[in-house]
mmCIF file with all atom_site columns, C-alpha atoms in Angstrom:
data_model
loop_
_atom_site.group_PDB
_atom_site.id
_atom_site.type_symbol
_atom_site.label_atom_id
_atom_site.label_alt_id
_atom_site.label_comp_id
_atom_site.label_asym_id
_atom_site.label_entity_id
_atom_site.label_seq_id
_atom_site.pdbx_PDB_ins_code
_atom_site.Cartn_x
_atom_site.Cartn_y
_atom_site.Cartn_z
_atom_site.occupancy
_atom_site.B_iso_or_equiv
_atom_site.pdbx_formal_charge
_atom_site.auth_seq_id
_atom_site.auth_comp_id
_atom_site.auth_asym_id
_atom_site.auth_atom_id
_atom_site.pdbx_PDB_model_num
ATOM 1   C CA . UNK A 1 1   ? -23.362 -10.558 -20.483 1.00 54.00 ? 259 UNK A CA 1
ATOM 2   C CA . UNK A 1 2   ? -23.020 -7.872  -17.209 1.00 60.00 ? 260 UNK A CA 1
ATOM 3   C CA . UNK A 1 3   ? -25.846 -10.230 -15.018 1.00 67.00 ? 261 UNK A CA 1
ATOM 4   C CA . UNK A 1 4   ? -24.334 -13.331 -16.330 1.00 71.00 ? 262 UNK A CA 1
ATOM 5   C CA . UNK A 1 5   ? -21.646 -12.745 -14.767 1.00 71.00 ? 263 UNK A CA 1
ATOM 6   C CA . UNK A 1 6   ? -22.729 -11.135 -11.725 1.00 72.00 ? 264 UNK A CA 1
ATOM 7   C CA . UNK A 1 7   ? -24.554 -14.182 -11.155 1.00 75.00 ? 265 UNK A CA 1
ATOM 8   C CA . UNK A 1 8   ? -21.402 -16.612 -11.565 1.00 78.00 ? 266 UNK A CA 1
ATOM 9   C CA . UNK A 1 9   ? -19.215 -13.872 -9.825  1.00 76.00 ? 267 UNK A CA 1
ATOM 10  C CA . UNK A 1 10  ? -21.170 -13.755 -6.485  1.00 76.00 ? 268 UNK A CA 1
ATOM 11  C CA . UNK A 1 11  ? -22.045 -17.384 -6.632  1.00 76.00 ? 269 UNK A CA 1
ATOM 12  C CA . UNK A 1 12  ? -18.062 -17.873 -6.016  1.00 74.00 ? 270 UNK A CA 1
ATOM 13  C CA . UNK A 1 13  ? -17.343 -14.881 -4.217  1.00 76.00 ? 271 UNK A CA 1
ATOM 14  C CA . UNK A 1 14  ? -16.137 -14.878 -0.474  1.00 70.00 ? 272 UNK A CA 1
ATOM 15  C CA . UNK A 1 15  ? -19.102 -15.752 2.013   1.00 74.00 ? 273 UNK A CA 1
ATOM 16  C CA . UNK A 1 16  ? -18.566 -15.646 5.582   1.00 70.00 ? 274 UNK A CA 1
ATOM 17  C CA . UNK A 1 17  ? -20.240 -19.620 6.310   1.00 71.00 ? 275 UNK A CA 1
ATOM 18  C CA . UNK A 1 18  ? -23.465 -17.993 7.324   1.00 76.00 ? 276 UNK A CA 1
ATOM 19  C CA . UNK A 1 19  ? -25.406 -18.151 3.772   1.00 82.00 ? 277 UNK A CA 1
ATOM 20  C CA . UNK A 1 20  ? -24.281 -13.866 3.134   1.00 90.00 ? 278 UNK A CA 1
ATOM 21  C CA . UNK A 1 21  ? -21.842 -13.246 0.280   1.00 91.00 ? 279 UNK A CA 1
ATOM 22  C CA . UNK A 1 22  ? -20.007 -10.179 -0.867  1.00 92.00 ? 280 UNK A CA 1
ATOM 23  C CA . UNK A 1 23  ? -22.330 -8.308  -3.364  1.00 92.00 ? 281 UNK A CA 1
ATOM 24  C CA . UNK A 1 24  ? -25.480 -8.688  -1.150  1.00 94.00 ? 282 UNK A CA 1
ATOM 25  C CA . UNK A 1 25  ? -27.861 -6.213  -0.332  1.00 96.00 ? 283 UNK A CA 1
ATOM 26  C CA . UNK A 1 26  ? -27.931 -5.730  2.735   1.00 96.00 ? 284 UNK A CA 1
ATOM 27  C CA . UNK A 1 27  ? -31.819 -3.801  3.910   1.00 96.00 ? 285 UNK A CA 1
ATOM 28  C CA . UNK A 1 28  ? -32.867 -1.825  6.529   1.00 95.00 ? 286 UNK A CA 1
ATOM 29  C CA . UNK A 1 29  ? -35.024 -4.377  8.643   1.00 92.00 ? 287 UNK A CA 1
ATOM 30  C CA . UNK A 1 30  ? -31.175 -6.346  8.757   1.00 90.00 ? 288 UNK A CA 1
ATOM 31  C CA . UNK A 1 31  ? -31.475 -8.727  6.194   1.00 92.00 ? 289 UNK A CA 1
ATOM 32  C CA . UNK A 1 32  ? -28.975 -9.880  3.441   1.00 94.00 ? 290 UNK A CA 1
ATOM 33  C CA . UNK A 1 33  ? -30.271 -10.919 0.303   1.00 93.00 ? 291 UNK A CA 1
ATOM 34  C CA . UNK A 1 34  ? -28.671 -12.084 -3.422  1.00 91.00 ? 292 UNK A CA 1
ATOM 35  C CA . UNK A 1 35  ? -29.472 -9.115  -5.699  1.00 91.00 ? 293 UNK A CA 1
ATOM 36  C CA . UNK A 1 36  ? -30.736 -11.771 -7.858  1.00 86.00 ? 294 UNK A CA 1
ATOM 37  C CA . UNK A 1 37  ? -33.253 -12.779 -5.484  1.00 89.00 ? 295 UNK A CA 1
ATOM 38  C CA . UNK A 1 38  ? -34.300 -9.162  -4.408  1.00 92.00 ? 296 UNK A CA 1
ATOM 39  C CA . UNK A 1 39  ? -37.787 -8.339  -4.492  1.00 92.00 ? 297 UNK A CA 1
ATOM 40  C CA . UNK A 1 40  ? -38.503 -5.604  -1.823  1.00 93.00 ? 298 UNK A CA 1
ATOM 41  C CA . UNK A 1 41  ? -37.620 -3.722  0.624   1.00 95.00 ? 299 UNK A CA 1
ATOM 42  C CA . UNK A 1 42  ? -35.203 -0.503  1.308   1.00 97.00 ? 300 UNK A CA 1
ATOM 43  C CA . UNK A 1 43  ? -31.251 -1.596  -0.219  1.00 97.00 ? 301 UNK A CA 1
ATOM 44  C CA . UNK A 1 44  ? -29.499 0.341   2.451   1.00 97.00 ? 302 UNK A CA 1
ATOM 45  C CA . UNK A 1 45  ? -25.858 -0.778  1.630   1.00 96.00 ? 303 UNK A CA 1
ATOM 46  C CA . UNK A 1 46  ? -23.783 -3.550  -0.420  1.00 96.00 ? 304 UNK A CA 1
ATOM 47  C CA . UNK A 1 47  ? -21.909 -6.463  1.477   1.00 96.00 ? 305 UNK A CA 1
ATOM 48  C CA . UNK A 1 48  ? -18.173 -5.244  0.526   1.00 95.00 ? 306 UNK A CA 1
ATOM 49  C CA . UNK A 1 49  ? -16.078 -7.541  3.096   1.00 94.00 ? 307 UNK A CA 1
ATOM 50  C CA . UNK A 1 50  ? -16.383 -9.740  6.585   1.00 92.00 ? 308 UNK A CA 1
ATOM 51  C CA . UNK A 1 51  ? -14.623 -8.243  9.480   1.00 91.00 ? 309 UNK A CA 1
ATOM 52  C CA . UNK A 1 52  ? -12.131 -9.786  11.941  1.00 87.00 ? 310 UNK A CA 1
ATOM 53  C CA . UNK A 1 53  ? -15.448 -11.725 13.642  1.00 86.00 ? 311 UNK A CA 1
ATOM 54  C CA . UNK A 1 54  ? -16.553 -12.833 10.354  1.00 86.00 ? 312 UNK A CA 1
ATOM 55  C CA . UNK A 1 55  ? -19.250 -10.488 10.295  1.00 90.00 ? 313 UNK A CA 1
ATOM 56  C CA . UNK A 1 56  ? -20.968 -8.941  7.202   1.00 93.00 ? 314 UNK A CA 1
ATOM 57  C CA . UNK A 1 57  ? -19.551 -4.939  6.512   1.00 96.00 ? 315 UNK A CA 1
ATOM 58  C CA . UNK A 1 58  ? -21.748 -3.269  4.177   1.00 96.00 ? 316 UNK A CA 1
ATOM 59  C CA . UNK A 1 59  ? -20.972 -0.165  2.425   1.00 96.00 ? 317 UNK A CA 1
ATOM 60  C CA . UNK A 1 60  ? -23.415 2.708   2.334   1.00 95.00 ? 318 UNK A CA 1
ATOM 61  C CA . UNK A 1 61  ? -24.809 3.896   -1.113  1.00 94.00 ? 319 UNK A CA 1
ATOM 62  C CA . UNK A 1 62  ? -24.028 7.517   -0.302  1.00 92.00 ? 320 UNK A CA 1
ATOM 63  C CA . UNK A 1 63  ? -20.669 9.074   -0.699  1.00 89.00 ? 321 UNK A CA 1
ATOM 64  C CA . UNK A 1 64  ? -18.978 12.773  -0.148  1.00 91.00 ? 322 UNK A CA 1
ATOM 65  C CA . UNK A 1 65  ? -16.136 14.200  -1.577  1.00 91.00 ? 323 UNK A CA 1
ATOM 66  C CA . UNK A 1 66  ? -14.573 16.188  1.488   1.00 91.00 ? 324 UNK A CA 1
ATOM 67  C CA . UNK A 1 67  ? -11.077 17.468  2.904   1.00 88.00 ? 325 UNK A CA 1
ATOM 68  C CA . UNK A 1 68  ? -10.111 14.600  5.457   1.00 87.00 ? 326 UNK A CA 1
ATOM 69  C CA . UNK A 1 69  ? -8.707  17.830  7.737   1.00 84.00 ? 327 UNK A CA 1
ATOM 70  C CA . UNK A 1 70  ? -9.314  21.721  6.710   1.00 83.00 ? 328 UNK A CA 1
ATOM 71  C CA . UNK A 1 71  ? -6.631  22.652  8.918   1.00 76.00 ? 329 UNK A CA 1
ATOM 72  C CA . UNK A 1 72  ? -3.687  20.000  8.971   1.00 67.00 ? 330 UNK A CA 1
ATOM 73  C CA . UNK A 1 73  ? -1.747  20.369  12.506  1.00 62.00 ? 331 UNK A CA 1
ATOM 74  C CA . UNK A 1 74  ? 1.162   18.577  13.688  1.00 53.00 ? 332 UNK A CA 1
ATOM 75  C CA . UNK A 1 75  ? 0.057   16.279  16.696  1.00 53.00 ? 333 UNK A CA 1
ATOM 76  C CA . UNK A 1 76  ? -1.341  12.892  15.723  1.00 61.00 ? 334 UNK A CA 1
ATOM 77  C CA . UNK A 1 77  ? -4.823  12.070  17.954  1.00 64.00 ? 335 UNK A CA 1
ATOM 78  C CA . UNK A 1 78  ? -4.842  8.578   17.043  1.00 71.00 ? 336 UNK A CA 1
ATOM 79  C CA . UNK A 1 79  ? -3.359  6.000   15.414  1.00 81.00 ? 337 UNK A CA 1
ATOM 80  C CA . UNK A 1 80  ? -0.201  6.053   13.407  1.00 81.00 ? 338 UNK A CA 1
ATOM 81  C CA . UNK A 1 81  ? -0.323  2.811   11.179  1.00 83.00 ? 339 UNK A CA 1
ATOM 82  C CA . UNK A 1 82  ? 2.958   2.397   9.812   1.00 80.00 ? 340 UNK A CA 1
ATOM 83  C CA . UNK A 1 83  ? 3.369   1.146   5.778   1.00 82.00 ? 341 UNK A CA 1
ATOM 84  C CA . UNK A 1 84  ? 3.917   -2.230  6.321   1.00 83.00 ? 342 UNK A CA 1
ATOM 85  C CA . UNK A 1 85  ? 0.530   -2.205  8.753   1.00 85.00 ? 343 UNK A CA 1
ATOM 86  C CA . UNK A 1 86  ? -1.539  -0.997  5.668   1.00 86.00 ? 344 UNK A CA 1
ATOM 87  C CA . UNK A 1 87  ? -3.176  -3.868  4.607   1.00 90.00 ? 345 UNK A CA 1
ATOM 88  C CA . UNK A 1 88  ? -3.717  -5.535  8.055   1.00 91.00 ? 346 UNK A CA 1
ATOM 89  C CA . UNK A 1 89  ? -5.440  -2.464  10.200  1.00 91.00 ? 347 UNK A CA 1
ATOM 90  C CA . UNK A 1 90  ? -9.025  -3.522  10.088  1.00 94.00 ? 348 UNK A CA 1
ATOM 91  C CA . UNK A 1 91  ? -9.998  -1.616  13.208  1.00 94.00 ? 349 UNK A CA 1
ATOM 92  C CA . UNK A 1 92  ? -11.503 1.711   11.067  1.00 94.00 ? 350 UNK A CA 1
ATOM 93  C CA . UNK A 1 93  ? -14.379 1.831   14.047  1.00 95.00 ? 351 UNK A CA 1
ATOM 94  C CA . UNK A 1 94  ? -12.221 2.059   16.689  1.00 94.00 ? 352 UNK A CA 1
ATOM 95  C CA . UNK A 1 95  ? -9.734  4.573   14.757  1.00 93.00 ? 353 UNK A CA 1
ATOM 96  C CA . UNK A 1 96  ? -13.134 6.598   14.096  1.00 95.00 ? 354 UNK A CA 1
ATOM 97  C CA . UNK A 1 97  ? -14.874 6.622   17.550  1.00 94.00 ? 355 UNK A CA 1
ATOM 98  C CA . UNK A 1 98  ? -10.699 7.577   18.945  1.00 92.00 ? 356 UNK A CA 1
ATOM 99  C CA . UNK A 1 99  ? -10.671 10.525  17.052  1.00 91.00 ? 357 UNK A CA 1
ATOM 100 C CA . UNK A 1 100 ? -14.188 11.611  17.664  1.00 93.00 ? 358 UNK A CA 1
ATOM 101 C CA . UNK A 1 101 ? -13.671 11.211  21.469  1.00 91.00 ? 359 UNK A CA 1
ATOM 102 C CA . UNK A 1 102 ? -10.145 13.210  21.232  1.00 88.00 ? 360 UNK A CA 1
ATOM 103 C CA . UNK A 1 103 ? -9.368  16.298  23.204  1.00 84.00 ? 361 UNK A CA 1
ATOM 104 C CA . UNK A 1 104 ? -8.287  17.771  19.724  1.00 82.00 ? 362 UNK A CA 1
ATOM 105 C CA . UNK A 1 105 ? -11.206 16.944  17.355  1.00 88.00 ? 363 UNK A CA 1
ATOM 106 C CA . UNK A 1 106 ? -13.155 19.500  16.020  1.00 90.00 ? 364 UNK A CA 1
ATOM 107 C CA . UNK A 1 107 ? -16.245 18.887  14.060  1.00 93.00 ? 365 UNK A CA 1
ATOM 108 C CA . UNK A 1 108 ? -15.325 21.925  11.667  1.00 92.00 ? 366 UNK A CA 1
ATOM 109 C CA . UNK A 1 109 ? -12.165 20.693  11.064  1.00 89.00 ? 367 UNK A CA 1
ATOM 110 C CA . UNK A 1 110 ? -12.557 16.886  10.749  1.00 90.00 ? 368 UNK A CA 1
ATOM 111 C CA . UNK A 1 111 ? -14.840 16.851  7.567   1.00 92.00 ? 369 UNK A CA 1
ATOM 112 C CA . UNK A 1 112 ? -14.634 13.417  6.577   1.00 92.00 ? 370 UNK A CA 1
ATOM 113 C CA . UNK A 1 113 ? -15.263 11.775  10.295  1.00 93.00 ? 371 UNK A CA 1
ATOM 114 C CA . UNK A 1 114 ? -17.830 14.243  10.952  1.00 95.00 ? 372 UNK A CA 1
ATOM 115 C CA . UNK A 1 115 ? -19.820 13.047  8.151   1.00 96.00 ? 373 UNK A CA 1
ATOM 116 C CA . UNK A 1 116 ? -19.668 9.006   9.020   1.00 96.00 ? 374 UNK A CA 1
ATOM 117 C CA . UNK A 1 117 ? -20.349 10.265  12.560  1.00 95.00 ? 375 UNK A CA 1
ATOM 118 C CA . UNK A 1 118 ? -23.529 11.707  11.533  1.00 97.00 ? 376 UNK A CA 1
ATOM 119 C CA . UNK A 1 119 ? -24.909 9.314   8.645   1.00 96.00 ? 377 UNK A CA 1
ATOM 120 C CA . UNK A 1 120 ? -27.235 7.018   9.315   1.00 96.00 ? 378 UNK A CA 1
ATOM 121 C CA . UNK A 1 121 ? -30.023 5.217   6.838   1.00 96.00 ? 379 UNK A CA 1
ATOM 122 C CA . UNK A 1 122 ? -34.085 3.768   7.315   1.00 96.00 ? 380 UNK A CA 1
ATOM 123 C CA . UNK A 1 123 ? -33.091 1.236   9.786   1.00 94.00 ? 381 UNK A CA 1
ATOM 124 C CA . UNK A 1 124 ? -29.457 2.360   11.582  1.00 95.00 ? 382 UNK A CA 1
ATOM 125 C CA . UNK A 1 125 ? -28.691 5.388   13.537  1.00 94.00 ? 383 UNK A CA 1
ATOM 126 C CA . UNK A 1 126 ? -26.016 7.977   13.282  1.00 94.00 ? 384 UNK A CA 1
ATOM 127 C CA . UNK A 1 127 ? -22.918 5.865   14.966  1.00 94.00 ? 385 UNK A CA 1
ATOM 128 C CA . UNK A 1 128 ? -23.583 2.518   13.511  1.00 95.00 ? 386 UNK A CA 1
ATOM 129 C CA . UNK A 1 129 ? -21.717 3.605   10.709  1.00 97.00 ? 387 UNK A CA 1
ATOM 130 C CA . UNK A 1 130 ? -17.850 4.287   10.311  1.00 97.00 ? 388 UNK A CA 1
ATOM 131 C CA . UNK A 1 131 ? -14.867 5.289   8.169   1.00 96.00 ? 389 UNK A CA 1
ATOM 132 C CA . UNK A 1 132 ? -13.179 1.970   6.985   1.00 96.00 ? 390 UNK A CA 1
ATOM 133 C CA . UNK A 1 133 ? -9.551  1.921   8.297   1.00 95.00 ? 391 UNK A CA 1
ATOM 134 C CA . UNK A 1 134 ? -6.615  1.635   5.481   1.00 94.00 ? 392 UNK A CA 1
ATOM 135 C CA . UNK A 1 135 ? -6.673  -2.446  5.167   1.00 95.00 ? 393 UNK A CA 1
ATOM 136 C CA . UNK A 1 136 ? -10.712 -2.411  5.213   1.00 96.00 ? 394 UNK A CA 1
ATOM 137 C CA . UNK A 1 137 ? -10.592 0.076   2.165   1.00 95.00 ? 395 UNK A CA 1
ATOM 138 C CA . UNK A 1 138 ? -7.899  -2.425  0.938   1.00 94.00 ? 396 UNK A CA 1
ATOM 139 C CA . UNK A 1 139 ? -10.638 -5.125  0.733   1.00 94.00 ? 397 UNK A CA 1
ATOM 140 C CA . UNK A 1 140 ? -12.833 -2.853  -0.698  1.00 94.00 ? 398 UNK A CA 1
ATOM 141 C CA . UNK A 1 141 ? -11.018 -2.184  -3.774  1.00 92.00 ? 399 UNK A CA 1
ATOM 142 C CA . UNK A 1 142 ? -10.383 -6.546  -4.388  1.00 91.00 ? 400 UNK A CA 1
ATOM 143 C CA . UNK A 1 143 ? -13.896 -6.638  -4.303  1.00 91.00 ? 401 UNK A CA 1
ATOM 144 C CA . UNK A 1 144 ? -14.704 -3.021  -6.195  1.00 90.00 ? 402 UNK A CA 1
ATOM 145 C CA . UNK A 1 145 ? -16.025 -5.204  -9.502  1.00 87.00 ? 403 UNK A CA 1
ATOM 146 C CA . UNK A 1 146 ? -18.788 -7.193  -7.610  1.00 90.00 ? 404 UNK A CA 1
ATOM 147 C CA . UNK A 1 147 ? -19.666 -4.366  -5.575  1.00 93.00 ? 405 UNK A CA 1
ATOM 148 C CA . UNK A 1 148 ? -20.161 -1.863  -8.335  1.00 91.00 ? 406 UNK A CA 1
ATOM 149 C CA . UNK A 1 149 ? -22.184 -4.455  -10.775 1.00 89.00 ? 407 UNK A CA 1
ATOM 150 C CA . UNK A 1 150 ? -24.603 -4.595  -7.457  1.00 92.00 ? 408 UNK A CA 1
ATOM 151 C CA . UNK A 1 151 ? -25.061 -1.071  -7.067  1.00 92.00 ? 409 UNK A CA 1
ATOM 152 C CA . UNK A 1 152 ? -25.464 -0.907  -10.954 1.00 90.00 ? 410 UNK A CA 1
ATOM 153 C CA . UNK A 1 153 ? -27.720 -3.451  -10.464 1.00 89.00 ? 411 UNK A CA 1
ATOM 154 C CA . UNK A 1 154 ? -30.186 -1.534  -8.077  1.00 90.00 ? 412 UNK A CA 1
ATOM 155 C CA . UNK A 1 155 ? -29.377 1.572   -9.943  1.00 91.00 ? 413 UNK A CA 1
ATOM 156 C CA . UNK A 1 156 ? -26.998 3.275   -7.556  1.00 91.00 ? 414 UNK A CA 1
ATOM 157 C CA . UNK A 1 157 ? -23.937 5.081   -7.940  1.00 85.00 ? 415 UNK A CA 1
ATOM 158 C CA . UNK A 1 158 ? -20.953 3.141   -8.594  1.00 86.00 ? 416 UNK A CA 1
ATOM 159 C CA . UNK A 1 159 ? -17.212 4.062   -7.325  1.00 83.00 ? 417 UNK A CA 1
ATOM 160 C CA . UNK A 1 160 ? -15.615 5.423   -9.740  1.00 82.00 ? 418 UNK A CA 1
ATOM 161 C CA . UNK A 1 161 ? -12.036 4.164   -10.645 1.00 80.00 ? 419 UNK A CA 1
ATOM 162 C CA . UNK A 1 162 ? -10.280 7.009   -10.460 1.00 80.00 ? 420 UNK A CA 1
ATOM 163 C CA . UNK A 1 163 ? -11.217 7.781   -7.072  1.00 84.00 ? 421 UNK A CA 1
ATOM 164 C CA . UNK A 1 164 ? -8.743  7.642   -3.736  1.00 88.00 ? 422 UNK A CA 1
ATOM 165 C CA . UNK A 1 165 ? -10.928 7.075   -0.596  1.00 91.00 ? 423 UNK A CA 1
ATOM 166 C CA . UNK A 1 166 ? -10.043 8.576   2.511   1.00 92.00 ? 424 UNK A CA 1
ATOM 167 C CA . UNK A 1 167 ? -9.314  6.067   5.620   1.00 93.00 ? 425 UNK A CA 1
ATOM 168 C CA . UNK A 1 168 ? -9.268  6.751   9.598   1.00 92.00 ? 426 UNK A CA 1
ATOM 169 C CA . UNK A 1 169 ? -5.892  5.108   9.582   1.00 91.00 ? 427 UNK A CA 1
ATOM 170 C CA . UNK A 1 170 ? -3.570  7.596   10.551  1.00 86.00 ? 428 UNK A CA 1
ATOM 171 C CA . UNK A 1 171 ? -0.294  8.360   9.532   1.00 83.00 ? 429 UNK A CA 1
ATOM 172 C CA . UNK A 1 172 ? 2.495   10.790  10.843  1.00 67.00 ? 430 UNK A CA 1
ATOM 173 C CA . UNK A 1 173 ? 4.635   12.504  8.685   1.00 59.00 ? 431 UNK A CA 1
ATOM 174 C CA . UNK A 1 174 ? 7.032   15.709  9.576   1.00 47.00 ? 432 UNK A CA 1
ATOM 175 C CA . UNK A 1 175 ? 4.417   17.882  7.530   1.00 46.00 ? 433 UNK A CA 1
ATOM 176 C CA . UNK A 1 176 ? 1.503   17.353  9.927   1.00 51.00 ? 434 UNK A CA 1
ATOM 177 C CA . UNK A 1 177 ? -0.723  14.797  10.868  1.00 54.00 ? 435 UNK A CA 1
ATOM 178 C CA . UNK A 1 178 ? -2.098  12.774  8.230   1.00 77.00 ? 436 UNK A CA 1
ATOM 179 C CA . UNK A 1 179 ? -4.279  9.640   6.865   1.00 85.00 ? 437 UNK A CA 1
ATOM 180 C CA . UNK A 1 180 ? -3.893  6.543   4.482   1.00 88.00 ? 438 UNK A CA 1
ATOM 181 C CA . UNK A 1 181 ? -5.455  6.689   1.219   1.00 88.00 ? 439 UNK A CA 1
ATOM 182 C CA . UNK A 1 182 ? -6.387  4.305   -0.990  1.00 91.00 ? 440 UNK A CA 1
ATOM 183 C CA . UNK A 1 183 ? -6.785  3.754   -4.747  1.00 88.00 ? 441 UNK A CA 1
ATOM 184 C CA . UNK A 1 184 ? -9.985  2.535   -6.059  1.00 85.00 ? 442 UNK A CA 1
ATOM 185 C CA . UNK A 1 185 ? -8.166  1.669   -9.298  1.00 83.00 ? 443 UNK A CA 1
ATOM 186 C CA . UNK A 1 186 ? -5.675  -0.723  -7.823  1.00 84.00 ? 444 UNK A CA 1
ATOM 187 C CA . UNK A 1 187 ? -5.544  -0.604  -3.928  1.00 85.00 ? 445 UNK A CA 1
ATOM 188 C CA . UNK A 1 188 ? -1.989  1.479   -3.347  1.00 85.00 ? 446 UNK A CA 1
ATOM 189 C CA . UNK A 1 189 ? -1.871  3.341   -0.194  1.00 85.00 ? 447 UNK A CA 1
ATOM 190 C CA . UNK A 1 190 ? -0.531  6.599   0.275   1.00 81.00 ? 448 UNK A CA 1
ATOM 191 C CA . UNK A 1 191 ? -0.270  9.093   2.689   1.00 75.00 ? 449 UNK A CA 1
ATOM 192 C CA . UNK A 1 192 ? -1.531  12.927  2.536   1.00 62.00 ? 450 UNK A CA 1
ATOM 193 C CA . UNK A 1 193 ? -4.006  12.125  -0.602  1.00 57.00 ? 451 UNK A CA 1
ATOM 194 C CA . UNK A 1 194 ? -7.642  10.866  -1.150  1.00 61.00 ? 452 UNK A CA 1
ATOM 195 C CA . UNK A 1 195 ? -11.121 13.510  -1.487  1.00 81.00 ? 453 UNK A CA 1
ATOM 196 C CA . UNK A 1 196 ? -13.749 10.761  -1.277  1.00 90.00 ? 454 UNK A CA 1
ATOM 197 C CA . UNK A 1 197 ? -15.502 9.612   1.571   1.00 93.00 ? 455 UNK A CA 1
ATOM 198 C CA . UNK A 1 198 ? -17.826 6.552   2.373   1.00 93.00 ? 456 UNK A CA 1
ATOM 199 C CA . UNK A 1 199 ? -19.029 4.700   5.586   1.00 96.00 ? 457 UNK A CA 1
ATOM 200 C CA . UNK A 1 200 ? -19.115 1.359   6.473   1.00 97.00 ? 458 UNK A CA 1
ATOM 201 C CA . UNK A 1 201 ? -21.341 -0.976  8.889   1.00 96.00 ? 459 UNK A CA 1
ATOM 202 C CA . UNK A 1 202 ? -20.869 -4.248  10.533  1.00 93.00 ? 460 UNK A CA 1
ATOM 203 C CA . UNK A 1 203 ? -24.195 -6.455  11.146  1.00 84.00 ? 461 UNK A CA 1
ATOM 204 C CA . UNK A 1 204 ? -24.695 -9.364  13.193  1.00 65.00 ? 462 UNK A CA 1
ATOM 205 C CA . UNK A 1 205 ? -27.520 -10.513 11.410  1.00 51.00 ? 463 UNK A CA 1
ATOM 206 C CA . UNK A 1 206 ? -27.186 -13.525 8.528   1.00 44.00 ? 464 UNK A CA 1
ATOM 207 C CA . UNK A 1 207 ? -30.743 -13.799 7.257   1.00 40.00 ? 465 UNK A CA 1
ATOM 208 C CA . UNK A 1 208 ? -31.056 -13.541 3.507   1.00 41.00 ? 466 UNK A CA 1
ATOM 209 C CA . UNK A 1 209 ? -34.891 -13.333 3.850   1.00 38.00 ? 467 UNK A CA 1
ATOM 210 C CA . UNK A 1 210 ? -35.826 -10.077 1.422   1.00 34.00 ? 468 UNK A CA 1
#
């Protein structure tokens, strides 16, 4: 049984000490709460991993499939995390507000950052949100089976396996200047591939009041 063993599965899931686990709903007045203790109130994201700080990320409920760059050029703008950095860069808002503040960006260009620059739910505001940097889209994927049986759960769209989701971890290769990738299926990372986008959001808030 699917709820069975959502139940058991968040129950021993990673929590970050403060009463929030991975699989939460996270709403738009700032609360976390167990989707099995949900009642009301606007789901605005899914708890997918802590950051650095311990701090609840949630991942939005809205996704894009969009070209990371419609014109590939040669100079890197911002970071260049090297292969064995993959799983460790964590620091996707930084990477995201350095390439929206470069000399070089272009809104018409930079698809993918454009669009976590500009979402925003009921409760946040274009900029709280960000594209998750390689290792943060790493910690995703471990935790891809509770956080699609909570979407599923609230009747959202799941990620779907087969997908490669787009990082703002840079990479430079002789080609032109490129991102990480990740696959949803089993976490590899690759350069120069990916199509899907979706933001992320750090809270400071524990409450699991719903």
């Amino acid at each position: 049984d699917l709820t069975e063993y959502l139940e058991d599965a968040i129950k021993n899931t990673e929590s970050n000490g403060n009463g929030v686990k991975v699989g939460y709903y996270r709403l738009s007045n700032g609360n976390f709460v167990n989707p099995f203790e949900y009642k009301e109130g606007t789901i605005i994201g899914v708890v997918a991993f802590f950051n650095k700080n311990g701090d609840p990320v949630s991942i939005g409920l809205n996704f894009k499939r969009l070209p990371w760059l419609k014109r590939p050029f040669i100079n890197k703008i911002s970071s260049d995390i090297s292969n064995d950095d993959t799983v460790e860069d964590m620091d996707g808002m930084r990477h995201t507000k350095d390439i929206l503040n470069s000399k070089d960006y272009d809104p018409d260009n930079f698809t993918a950052v454009e669009y976590c620059r500009n979402y925003y739910t009921e409760g946040t505001k274009p900029g709280d949100w960000y594209m998750p940097a390689i290792g943060e889209c790493v910690k995703i994927t471990q935790n891809m089976l509770i956080i699609n049986m909570s979407l599923s759960k609230a009747g959202f769209d799941t990620f779907d396996l087969s997908y490669w989701l787009w990082s703002s971890s840079e990479c430079g290769v002789s080609s032109g200047s490129y991102v990480w990738g990740c696959d949803m299926d089993d976490g590899f990372c690759c350069s120069c591939y990916g199509s899907w986008v979706r933001c992320v959001c750090p809270c400071l808030i524990y409450s699991e009041k719903s």
